[in-house]
XYZ file of C-alpha atoms in Angstrom:
289
model
C -33.499 36.771 38.537
C -32.897 33.148 37.513
C -35.616 30.550 37.783
C -33.612 27.414 37.030
C -32.833 27.006 40.732
C -36.514 26.397 41.369
C -36.566 23.830 38.603
C -33.716 21.965 40.275
C -35.537 22.094 43.609
C -38.661 20.687 42.016
C -36.657 17.948 40.347
C -35.151 16.898 43.660
C -38.514 17.046 45.384
C -40.204 14.885 42.814
C -37.465 12.270 42.473
C -38.476 10.148 45.504
C -42.020 9.971 44.180
C -41.051 8.339 40.921
C -37.760 6.577 41.693
C -39.206 3.323 43.143
C -41.489 2.870 40.148
C -38.962 3.583 37.405
C -38.940 1.084 34.593
C -37.189 1.144 31.249
C -40.362 2.240 29.467
C -41.744 4.501 32.229
C -42.154 8.230 31.693
C -39.944 9.804 34.383
C -41.828 13.091 34.043
C -45.266 11.661 34.796
C -44.968 12.503 38.494
C -44.869 16.203 37.625
C -48.609 15.968 37.008
C -49.377 15.116 40.628
C -46.245 14.136 42.576
C -44.623 17.329 43.864
C -44.338 17.638 47.643
C -42.897 20.140 50.138
C -39.461 19.575 51.640
C -40.965 18.893 55.074
C -44.227 17.144 55.959
C -45.266 17.474 59.617
C -46.358 14.382 61.567
C -50.000 13.683 60.833
C -50.059 16.041 57.869
C -51.409 14.627 54.642
C -48.874 14.859 51.850
C -50.124 17.151 49.094
C -49.927 16.042 45.485
C -49.082 19.248 43.685
C -48.655 19.540 39.958
C -45.802 21.450 38.385
C -48.281 23.881 36.825
C -49.761 24.612 40.265
C -46.348 25.275 41.795
C -45.294 27.497 38.903
C -48.433 29.591 39.351
C -47.927 29.719 43.141
C -44.341 30.976 42.827
C -45.117 33.221 39.820
C -42.587 31.390 37.672
C -43.249 31.769 33.937
C -40.930 29.003 32.772
C -39.065 25.962 34.067
C -36.553 23.566 32.496
C -35.928 20.090 33.864
C -33.396 17.389 33.013
C -33.883 13.782 34.091
C -30.870 11.505 34.455
C -30.877 7.724 34.528
C -27.656 5.794 35.195
C -25.674 8.983 34.709
C -27.181 9.790 31.315
C -29.654 12.516 30.363
C -32.822 10.713 29.269
C -35.088 13.752 29.054
C -34.539 17.499 28.962
C -37.765 19.437 28.636
C -39.297 22.816 29.314
C -42.579 24.073 30.730
C -44.076 27.507 30.315
C -42.588 30.460 28.474
C -39.235 32.229 28.354
C -40.762 35.607 29.201
C -44.073 36.351 30.878
C -46.580 37.651 28.357
C -44.630 36.329 25.357
C -45.354 33.136 23.389
C -41.824 31.681 23.164
C -41.744 28.382 25.041
C -39.028 26.983 27.292
C -37.387 23.739 26.174
C -34.480 21.581 27.296
C -32.005 23.792 25.432
C -33.246 27.135 26.758
C -30.384 29.185 28.170
C -30.800 30.160 31.840
C -28.697 32.302 34.142
C -28.020 29.820 36.945
C -26.476 31.967 39.673
C -24.342 30.140 42.207
C -24.484 26.873 40.278
C -21.634 28.634 38.461
C -19.372 27.803 41.406
C -19.548 24.061 40.675
C -18.374 24.531 37.097
C -15.632 26.916 38.223
C -14.481 24.278 40.718
C -14.511 21.596 38.008
C -12.380 23.844 35.804
C -9.959 24.381 38.683
C -9.670 20.652 39.323
C -8.991 19.936 35.652
C -6.124 22.430 35.795
C -4.860 20.730 38.956
C -5.037 17.347 37.205
C -3.074 18.827 34.291
C -0.356 19.990 36.685
C -1.018 23.673 36.022
C -2.132 24.410 39.587
C -1.540 23.023 43.075
C -4.560 22.692 45.378
C -2.555 23.526 48.492
C -0.163 26.194 47.267
C -0.654 29.792 48.390
C -2.708 31.474 45.651
C -0.628 34.639 46.039
C 2.076 32.694 44.186
C -0.228 32.708 41.139
C -2.028 36.041 41.502
C -0.702 38.976 39.461
C -3.478 41.587 39.188
C -4.427 41.502 42.864
C -2.978 40.168 46.104
C -4.517 38.792 49.285
C -5.072 41.740 51.651
C -3.142 41.581 54.917
C -4.818 42.864 58.077
C -4.151 43.121 61.795
C -5.933 39.799 62.325
C -4.352 38.164 59.275
C -0.916 39.818 58.894
C 0.533 37.115 56.620
C -2.372 35.626 54.657
C -1.893 32.243 53.058
C -4.860 30.813 51.216
C -5.055 27.759 48.971
C -7.437 26.812 46.167
C -8.687 24.042 48.440
C -9.727 26.667 50.995
C -11.373 28.865 48.366
C -13.437 25.984 46.972
C -14.442 24.700 50.417
C -15.360 28.204 51.676
C -12.773 28.040 54.461
C -10.514 30.836 53.182
C -11.854 33.350 55.717
C -12.619 35.824 52.916
C -15.857 37.784 52.947
C -18.547 38.945 50.490
C -21.282 36.337 50.560
C -22.745 37.179 47.135
C -22.977 39.799 44.415
C -25.657 42.018 42.937
C -26.472 41.748 39.232
C -25.981 44.593 36.754
C -28.828 46.027 34.723
C -28.535 46.675 30.961
C -27.640 50.379 31.327
C -25.150 49.907 34.180
C -21.371 49.804 33.588
C -19.685 46.510 34.387
C -16.648 46.623 36.701
C -13.451 44.711 36.065
C -12.599 41.713 38.222
C -10.003 43.778 40.099
C -12.592 46.486 40.799
C -14.886 43.787 42.174
C -12.146 42.421 44.434
C -11.280 45.925 45.663
C -14.901 47.005 46.044
C -14.279 49.967 43.723
C -17.007 51.604 41.643
C -18.790 50.676 39.486
C -18.716 47.461 41.557
C -21.685 47.224 43.928
C -20.010 45.042 46.556
C -17.692 45.791 49.437
C -14.022 44.881 49.079
C -13.076 41.225 49.438
C -11.295 41.160 52.784
C -10.716 38.640 55.548
C -13.549 38.046 57.995
C -11.684 35.213 59.740
C -8.183 33.754 59.664
C -7.808 31.256 56.792
C -8.763 27.662 57.530
C -10.598 28.376 60.776
C -14.280 28.444 59.742
C -16.589 27.394 56.942
C -18.242 30.627 55.771
C -19.841 30.816 52.320
C -17.926 33.319 50.216
C -18.656 34.420 46.682
C -15.682 36.705 47.171
C -13.471 33.684 47.731
C -14.682 32.082 44.501
C -13.895 35.333 42.695
C -10.338 35.066 44.038
C -10.349 31.490 42.701
C -11.324 32.830 39.269
C -8.549 35.444 39.389
C -6.075 32.713 40.337
C -7.002 30.535 37.348
C -6.841 33.444 34.944
C -3.558 34.872 36.245
C -1.871 31.460 36.345
C -2.851 30.566 32.772
C -3.209 33.933 31.057
C -6.664 32.895 29.819
C -10.168 34.013 30.836
C -12.368 31.624 32.784
C -14.739 31.176 29.842
C -11.930 29.914 27.610
C -10.607 27.583 30.320
C -14.045 26.128 31.034
C -14.794 25.660 27.337
C -11.643 23.594 26.797
C -11.702 21.597 30.026
C -15.391 21.165 30.900
C -17.875 22.230 28.226
C -16.246 20.681 25.143
C -15.307 17.329 26.745
C -18.849 16.900 28.098
C -20.636 18.106 24.980
C -22.090 21.135 26.785
C -22.854 23.183 23.681
C -25.346 25.463 25.449
C -23.045 26.693 28.217
C -20.961 29.846 28.510
C -19.391 32.192 31.040
C -19.350 34.990 28.468
C -23.067 35.683 28.668
C -25.569 36.054 25.837
C -25.646 38.715 23.153
C -28.525 40.175 21.190
C -27.947 37.427 18.619
C -28.231 34.580 21.147
C -31.381 32.534 20.647
C -33.606 30.719 23.140
C -32.877 32.685 26.345
C -34.967 32.606 29.527
C -35.460 36.252 30.412
C -35.135 37.832 33.865
C -38.203 38.272 36.110
C -38.743 39.834 39.515
C -40.238 38.105 42.552
C -43.748 38.779 41.294
C -43.073 37.163 37.934
C -42.869 40.431 35.981
C -40.195 40.893 33.288
C -37.209 42.962 34.401
C -33.767 44.023 33.110
C -35.529 45.602 30.160
C -35.292 46.244 27.287
C -32.990 43.325 26.513
C -34.382 41.151 29.297
C -31.318 39.844 31.112
C -28.731 41.035 33.630
C -24.928 40.950 33.483
C -22.414 39.591 35.991
C -18.988 40.992 36.781
C -17.836 37.869 38.638
C -18.628 34.958 36.284
C -16.865 32.329 38.387
C -19.202 32.971 41.302
C -22.467 33.671 39.500
C -22.106 34.245 35.752
C -22.757 30.854 34.141
C -25.428 30.538 31.468
C -26.496 26.984 30.683
C -29.425 24.757 29.800
C -31.121 21.963 31.713
C -29.739 19.436 29.232
C -26.185 20.722 29.590
C -26.413 20.854 33.372
C -27.584 17.248 33.319
C -24.538 16.301 31.238
C -22.334 18.029 33.791
């Protein structure tokens, strides 16, 4: 269970508190000592002045990484707490986190770079590119036509909101098994819930079709495409869709909702659909992105 999402939420919550007072020599992280606030403050309610340490304890979060940007540049990337509850290893700005659905933004950026290079067309039917799998026709959608634009804007009509993670001892399905909902995949098959283009309906399944489209059109895995078109140009040296190995250093380990380590013994989960949820990155790299 990733905790970087909370760090991003805290960063957004604290930004209004320090933004008016920013100066060239000001410490942009000072507000974390007393400036965190809830998303909503009711009329007449006094605004609390939480510290980051208090919020981490409240949410049972062992470690947080935060990047601060000024004028589009990363000025600070720091960590608080530890990478695994009960262990001494501290989080820093380069600690690798599993960032869940933030993956979708990087997948979209990779898609758009391929569009800019003339390798893909945003509005062409993705079935023209797909080789391993095809859009499933149904009584409601007898002749499906879906574009990359629809997949990225969650208007494709395809289902499967999100995906479960895979524990260390569990087999990992192929991308086609994920799309077909075949074991060992844990999800239902990616099928149409609505006709394409009719509704906005968040779909991790649609982003997985986007990933399959990129890979089938280029003959390269998403990780290779993202490395060449996003990570390397931006200097994102701590980012990967391949996932860590036992030799990877400085990893934030998985924890459950009570803050207890999980996915043991190695301490992290795997993802069969990297385009939708399999990115590993650091606060510093995400700031560069």
